[in-house]
Short mmCIF file of N, CA and C in Angstrom, two decimals:
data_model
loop_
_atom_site.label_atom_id
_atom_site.label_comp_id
_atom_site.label_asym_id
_atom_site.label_seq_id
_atom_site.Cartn_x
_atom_site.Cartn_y
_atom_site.Cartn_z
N UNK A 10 -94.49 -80.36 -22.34
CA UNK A 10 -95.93 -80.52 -22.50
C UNK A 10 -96.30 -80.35 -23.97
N UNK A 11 -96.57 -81.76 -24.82
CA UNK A 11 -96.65 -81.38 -26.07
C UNK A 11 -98.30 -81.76 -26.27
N UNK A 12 -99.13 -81.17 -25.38
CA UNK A 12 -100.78 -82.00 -25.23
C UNK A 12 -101.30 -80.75 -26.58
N UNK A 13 -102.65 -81.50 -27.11
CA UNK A 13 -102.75 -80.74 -28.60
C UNK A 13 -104.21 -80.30 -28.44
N UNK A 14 -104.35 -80.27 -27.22
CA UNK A 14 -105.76 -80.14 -26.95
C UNK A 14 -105.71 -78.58 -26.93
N UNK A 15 -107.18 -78.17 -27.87
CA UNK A 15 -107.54 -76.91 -27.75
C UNK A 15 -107.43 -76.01 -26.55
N UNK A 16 -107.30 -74.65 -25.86
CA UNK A 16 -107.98 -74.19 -25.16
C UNK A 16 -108.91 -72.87 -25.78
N UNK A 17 -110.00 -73.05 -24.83
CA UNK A 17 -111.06 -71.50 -24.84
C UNK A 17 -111.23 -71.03 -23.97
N UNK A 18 -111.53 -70.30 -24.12
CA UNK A 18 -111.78 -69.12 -23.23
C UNK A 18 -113.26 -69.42 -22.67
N UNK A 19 -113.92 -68.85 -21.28
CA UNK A 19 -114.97 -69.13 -21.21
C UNK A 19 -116.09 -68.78 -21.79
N UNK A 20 -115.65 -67.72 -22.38
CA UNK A 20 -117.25 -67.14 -22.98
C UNK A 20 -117.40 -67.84 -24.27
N UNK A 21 -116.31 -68.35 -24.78
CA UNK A 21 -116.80 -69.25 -26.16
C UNK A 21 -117.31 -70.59 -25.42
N UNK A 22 -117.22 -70.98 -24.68
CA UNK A 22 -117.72 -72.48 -23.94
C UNK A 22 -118.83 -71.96 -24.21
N UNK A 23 -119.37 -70.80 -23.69
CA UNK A 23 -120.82 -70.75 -22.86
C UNK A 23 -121.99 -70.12 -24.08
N UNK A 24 -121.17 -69.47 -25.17
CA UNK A 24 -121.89 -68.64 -26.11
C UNK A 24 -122.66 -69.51 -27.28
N UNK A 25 -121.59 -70.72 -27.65
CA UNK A 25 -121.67 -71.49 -28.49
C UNK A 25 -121.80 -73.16 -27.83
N UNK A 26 -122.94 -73.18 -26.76
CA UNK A 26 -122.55 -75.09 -26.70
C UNK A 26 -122.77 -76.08 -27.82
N UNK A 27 -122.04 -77.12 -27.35
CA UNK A 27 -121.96 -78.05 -28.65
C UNK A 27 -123.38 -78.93 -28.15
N UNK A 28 -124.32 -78.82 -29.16
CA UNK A 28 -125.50 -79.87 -28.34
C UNK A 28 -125.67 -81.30 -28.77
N UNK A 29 -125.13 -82.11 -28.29
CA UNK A 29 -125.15 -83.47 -28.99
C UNK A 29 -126.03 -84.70 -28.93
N UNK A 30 -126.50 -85.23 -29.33
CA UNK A 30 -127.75 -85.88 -29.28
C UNK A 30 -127.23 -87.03 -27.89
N UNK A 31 -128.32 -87.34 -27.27
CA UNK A 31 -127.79 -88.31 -26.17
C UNK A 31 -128.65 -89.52 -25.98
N UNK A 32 -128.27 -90.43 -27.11
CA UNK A 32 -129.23 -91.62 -27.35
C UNK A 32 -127.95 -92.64 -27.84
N UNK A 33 -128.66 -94.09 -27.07
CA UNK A 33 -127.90 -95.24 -27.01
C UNK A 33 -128.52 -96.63 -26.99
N UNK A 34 -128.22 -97.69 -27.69
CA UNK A 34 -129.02 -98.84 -27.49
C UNK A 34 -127.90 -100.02 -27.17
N UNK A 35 -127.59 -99.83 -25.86
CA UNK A 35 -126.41 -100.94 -25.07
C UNK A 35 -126.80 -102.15 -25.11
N UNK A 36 -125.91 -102.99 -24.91
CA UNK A 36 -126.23 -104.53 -24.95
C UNK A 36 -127.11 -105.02 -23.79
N UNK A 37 -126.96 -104.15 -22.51
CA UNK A 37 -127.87 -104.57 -21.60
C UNK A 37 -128.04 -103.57 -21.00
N UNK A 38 -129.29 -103.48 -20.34
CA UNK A 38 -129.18 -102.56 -19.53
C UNK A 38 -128.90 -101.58 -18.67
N UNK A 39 -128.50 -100.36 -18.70
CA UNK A 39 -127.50 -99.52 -17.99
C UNK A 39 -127.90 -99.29 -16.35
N UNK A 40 -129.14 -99.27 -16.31
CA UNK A 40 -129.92 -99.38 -14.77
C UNK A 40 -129.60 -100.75 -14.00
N UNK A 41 -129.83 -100.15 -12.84
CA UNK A 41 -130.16 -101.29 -12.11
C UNK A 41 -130.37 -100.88 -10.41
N UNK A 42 -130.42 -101.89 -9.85
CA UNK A 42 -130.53 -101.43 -8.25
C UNK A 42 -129.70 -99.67 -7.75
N UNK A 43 -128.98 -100.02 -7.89
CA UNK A 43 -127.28 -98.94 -7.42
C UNK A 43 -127.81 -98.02 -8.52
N UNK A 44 -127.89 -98.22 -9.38
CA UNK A 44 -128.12 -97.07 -10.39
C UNK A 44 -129.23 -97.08 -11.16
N UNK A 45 -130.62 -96.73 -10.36
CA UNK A 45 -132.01 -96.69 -10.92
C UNK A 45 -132.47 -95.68 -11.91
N UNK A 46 -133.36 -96.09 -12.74
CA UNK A 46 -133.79 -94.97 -13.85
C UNK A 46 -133.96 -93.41 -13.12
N UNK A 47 -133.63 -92.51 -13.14
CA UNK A 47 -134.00 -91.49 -12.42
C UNK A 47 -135.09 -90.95 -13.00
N UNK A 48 -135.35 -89.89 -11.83
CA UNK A 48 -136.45 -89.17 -12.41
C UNK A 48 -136.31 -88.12 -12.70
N UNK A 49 -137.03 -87.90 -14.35
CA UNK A 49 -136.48 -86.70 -14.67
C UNK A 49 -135.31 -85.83 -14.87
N UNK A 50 -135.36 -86.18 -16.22
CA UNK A 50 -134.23 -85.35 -17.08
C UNK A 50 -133.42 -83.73 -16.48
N UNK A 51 -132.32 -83.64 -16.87
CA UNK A 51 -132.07 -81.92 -16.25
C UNK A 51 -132.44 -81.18 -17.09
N UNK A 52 -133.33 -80.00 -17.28
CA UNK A 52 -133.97 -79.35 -17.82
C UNK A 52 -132.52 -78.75 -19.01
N UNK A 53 -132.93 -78.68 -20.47
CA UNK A 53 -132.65 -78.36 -21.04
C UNK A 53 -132.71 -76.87 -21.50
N UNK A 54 -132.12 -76.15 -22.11
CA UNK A 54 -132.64 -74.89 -22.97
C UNK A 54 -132.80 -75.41 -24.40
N UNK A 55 -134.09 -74.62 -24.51
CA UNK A 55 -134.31 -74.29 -26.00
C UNK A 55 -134.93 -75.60 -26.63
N UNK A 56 -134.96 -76.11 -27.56
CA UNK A 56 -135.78 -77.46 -28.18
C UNK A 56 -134.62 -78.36 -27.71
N UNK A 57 -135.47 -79.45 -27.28
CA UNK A 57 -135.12 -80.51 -26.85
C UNK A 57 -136.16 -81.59 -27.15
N UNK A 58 -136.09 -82.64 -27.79
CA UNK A 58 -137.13 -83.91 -28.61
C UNK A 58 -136.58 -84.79 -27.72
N UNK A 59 -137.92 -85.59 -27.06
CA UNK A 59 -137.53 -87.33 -26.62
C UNK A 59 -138.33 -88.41 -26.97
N UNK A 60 -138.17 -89.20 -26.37
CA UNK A 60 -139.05 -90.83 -27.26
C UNK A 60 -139.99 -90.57 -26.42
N UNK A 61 -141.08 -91.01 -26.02
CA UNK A 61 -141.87 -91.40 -24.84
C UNK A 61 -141.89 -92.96 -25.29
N UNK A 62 -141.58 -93.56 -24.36
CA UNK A 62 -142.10 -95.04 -24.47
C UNK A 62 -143.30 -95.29 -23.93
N UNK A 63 -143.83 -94.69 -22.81
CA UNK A 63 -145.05 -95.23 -22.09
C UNK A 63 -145.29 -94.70 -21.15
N UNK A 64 -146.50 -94.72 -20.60
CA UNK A 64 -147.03 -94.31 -19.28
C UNK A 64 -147.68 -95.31 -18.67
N UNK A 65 -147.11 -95.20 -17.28
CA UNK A 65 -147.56 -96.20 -16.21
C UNK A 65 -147.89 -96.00 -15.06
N UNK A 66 -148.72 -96.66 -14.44
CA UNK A 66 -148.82 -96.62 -13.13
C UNK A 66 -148.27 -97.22 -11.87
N UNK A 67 -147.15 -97.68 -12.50
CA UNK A 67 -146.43 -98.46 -10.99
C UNK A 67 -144.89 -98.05 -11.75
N UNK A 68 -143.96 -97.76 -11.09
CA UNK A 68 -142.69 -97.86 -11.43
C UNK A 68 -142.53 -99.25 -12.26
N UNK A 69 -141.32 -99.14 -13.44
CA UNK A 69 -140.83 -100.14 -14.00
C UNK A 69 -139.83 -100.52 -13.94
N UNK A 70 -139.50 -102.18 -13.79
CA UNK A 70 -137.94 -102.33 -13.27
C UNK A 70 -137.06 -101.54 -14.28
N UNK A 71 -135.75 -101.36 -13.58
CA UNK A 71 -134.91 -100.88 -14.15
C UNK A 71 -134.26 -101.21 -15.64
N UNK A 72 -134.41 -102.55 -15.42
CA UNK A 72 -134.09 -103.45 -16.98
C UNK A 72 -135.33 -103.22 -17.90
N UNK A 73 -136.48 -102.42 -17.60
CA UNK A 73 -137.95 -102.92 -18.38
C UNK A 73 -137.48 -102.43 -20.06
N UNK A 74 -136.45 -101.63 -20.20
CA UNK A 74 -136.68 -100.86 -21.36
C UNK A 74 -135.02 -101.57 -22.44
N UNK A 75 -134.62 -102.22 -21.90
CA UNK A 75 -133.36 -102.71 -22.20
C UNK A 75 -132.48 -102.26 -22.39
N UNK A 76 -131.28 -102.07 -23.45
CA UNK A 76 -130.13 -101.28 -22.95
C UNK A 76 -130.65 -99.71 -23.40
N UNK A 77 -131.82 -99.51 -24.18
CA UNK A 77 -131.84 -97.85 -24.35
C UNK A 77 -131.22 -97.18 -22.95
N UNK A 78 -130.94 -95.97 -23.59
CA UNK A 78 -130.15 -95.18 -22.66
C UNK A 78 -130.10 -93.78 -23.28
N UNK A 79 -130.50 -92.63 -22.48
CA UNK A 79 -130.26 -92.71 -21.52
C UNK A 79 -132.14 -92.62 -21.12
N UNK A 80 -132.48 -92.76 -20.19
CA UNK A 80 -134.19 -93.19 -19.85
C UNK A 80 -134.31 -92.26 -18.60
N UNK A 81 -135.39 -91.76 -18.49
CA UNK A 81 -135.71 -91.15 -17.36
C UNK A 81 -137.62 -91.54 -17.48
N UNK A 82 -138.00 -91.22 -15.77
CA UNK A 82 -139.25 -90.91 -15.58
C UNK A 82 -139.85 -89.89 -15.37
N UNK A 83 -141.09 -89.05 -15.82
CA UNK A 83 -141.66 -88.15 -15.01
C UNK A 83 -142.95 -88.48 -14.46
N UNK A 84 -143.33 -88.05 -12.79
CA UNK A 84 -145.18 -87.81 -12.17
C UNK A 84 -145.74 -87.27 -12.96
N UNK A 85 -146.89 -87.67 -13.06
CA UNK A 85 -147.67 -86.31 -13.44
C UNK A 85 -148.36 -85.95 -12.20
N UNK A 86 -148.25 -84.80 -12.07
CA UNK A 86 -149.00 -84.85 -10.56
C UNK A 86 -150.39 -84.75 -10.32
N UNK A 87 -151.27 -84.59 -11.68
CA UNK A 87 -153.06 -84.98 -10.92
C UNK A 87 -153.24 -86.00 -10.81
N UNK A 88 -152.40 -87.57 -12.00
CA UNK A 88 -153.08 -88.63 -11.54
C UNK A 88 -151.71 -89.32 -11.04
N UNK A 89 -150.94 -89.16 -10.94
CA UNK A 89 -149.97 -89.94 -10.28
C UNK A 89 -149.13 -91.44 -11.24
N UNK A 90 -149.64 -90.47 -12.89
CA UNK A 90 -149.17 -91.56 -13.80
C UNK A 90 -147.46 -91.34 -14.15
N UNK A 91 -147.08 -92.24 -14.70
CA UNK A 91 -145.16 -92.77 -14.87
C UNK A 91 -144.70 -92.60 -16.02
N UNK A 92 -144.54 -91.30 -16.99
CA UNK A 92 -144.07 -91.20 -17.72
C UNK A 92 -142.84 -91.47 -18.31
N UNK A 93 -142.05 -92.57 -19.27
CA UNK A 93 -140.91 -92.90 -19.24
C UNK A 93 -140.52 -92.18 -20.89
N UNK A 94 -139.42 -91.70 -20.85
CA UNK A 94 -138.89 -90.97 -21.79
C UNK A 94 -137.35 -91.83 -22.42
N UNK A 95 -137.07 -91.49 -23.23
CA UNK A 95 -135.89 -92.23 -23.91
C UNK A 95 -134.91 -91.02 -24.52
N UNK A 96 -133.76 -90.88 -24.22
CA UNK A 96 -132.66 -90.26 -25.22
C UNK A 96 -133.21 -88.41 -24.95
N UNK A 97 -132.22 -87.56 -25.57
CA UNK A 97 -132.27 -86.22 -25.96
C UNK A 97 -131.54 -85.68 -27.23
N UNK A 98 -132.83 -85.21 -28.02
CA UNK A 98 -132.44 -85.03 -29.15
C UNK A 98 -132.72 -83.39 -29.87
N UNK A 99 -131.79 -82.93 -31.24
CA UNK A 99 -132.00 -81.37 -30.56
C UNK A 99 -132.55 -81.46 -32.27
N UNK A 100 -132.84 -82.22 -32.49
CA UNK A 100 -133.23 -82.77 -33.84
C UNK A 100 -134.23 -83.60 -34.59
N UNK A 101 -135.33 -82.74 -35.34
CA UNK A 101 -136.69 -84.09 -36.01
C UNK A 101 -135.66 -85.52 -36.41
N UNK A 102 -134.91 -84.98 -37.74
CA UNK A 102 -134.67 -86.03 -38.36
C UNK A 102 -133.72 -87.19 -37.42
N UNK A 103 -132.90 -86.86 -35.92
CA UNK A 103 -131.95 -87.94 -35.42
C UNK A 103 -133.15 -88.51 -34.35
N UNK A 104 -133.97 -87.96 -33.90
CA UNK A 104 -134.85 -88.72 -33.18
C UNK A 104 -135.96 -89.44 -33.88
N UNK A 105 -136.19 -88.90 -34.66
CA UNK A 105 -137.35 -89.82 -35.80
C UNK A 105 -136.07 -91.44 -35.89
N UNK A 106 -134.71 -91.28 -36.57
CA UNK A 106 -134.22 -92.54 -36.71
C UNK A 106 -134.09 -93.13 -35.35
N UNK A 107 -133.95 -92.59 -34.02
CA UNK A 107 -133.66 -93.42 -33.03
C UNK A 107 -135.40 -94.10 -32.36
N UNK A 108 -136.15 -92.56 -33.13
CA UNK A 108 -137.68 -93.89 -32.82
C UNK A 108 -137.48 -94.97 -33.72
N UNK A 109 -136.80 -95.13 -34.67
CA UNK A 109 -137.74 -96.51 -35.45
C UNK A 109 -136.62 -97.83 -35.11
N UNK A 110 -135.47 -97.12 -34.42
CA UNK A 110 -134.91 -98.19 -33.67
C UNK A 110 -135.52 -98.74 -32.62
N UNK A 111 -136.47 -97.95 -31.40
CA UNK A 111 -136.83 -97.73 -29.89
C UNK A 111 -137.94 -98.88 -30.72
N UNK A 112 -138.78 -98.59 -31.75
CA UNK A 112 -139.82 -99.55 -32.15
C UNK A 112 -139.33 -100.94 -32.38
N UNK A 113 -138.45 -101.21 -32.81
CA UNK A 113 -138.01 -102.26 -33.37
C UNK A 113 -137.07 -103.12 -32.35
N UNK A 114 -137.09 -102.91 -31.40
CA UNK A 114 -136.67 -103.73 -30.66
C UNK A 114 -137.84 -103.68 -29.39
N UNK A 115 -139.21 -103.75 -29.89
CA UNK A 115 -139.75 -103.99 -28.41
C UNK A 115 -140.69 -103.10 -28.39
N UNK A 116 -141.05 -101.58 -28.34
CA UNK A 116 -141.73 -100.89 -27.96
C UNK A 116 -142.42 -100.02 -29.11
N UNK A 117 -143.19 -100.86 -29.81
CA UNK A 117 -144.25 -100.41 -31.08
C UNK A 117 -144.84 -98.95 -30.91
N UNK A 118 -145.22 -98.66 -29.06
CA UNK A 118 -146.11 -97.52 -29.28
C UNK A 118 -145.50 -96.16 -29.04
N UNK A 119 -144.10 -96.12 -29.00
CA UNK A 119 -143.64 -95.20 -28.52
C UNK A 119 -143.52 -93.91 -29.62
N UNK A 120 -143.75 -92.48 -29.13
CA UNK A 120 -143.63 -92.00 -30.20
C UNK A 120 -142.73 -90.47 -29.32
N UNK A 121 -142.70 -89.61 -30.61
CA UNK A 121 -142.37 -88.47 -30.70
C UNK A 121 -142.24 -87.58 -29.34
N UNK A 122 -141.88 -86.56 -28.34
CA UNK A 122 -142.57 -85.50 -27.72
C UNK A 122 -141.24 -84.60 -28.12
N UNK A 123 -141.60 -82.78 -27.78
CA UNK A 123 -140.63 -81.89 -28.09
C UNK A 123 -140.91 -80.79 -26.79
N UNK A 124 -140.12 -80.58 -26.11
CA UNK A 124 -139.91 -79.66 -24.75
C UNK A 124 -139.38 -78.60 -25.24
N UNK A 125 -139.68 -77.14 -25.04
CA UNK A 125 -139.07 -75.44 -25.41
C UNK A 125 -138.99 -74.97 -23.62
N UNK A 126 -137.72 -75.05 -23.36
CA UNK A 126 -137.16 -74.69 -22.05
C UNK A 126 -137.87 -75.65 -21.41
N UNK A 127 -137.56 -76.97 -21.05
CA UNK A 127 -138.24 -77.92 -20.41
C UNK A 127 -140.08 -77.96 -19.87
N UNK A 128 -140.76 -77.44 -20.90
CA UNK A 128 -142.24 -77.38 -20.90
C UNK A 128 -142.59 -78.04 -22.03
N UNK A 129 -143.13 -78.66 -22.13
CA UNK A 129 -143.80 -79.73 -23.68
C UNK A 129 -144.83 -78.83 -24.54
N UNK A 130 -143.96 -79.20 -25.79
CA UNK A 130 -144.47 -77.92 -26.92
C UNK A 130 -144.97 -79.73 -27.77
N UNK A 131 -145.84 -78.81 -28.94
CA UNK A 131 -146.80 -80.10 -29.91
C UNK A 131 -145.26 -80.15 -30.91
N UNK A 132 -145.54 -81.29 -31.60
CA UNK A 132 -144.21 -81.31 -32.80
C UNK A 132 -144.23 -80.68 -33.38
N UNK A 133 -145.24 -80.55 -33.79
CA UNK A 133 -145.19 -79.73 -35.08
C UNK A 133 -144.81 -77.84 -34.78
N UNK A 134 -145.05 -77.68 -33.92
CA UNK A 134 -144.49 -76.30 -32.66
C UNK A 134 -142.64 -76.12 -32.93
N UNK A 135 -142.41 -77.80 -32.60
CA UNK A 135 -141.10 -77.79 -32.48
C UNK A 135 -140.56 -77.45 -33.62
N UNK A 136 -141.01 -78.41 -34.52
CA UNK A 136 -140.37 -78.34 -36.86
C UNK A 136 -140.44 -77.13 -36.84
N UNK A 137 -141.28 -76.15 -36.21
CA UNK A 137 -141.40 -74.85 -36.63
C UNK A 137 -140.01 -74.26 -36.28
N UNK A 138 -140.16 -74.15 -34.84
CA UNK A 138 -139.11 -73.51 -34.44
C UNK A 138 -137.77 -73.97 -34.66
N UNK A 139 -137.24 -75.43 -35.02
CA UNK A 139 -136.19 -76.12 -35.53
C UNK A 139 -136.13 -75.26 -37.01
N UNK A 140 -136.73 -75.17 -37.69
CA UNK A 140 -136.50 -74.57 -38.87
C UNK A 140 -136.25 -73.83 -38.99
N UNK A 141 -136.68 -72.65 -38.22
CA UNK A 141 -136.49 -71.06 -37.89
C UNK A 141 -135.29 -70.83 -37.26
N UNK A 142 -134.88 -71.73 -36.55
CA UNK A 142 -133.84 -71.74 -36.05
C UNK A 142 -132.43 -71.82 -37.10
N UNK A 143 -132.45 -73.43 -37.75
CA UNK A 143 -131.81 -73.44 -38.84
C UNK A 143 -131.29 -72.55 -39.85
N UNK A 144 -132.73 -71.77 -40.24
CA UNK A 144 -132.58 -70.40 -41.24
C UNK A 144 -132.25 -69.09 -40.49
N UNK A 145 -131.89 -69.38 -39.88
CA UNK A 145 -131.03 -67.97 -38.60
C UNK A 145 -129.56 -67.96 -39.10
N UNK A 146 -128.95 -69.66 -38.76
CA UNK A 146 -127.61 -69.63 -39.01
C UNK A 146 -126.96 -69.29 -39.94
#
């Protein structure tokens, strides 16, 4: 067995995760029938940034957003509107570049949002705490 792969131990898995941004612009669409946009992301810890592309009131086909990936929806539950989200990012500056990609192929109005333990914090909330964070390490 000459495999060169690291091992750890569990408490370094769990002490230190690696958080990696999870944004993609595929040639076609990754959804479809068998495998529909889901709803709603798995709750993250700690800052987490996504695109919003839009809010709607009727579900959107699966292809509506093209190959971005990875896409989720959320209810809102007083009016029953369709929030569609794009990518996870633990970062201003890698989601700012994957908005001006998300714009440029299609979706002009999409902008910014930032979640602190899966609850939606303002951006500028987030830069804060991204920074503070930064100057920790």
């Amino acid at each position: 067995e000459t495999e060169s792969a690291e091992l750890r131990s569990p408490e370094e898995e769990t002490s230190n995760p690696v958080r990696t941004d999870e944004f993609a612009i595929l040639e076609q669409s990754p959804y479809s029938e068998t495998n529909p946009i889901p709803q709603s992301f798995s709750v993250r810890d700690g800052l987490v940034y996504r695109i919003q592309l839009g809010v709607f009131s009727k579900p959107k086909p699966n292809d509506a957003f093209g190959g971005i990936h990875p896409v989720c929806y959320e209810q809102n539950a007083g009016n029953g509107m369709l929030k569609y989200y794009a990518g996870q990012f633990y970062s201003m500056n890698s989601v700012n570049a994957a908005l001006e990609k998300v714009r440029s192929i299609g979706f002009p109005d999409a902008f910014i949002v930032a979640f602190l333990e899966g609850k939606p914090i303002s951006t500028e909330k987030a830069r804060e705490i991204e920074f503070t964070e930064f100057n920790l390490h």
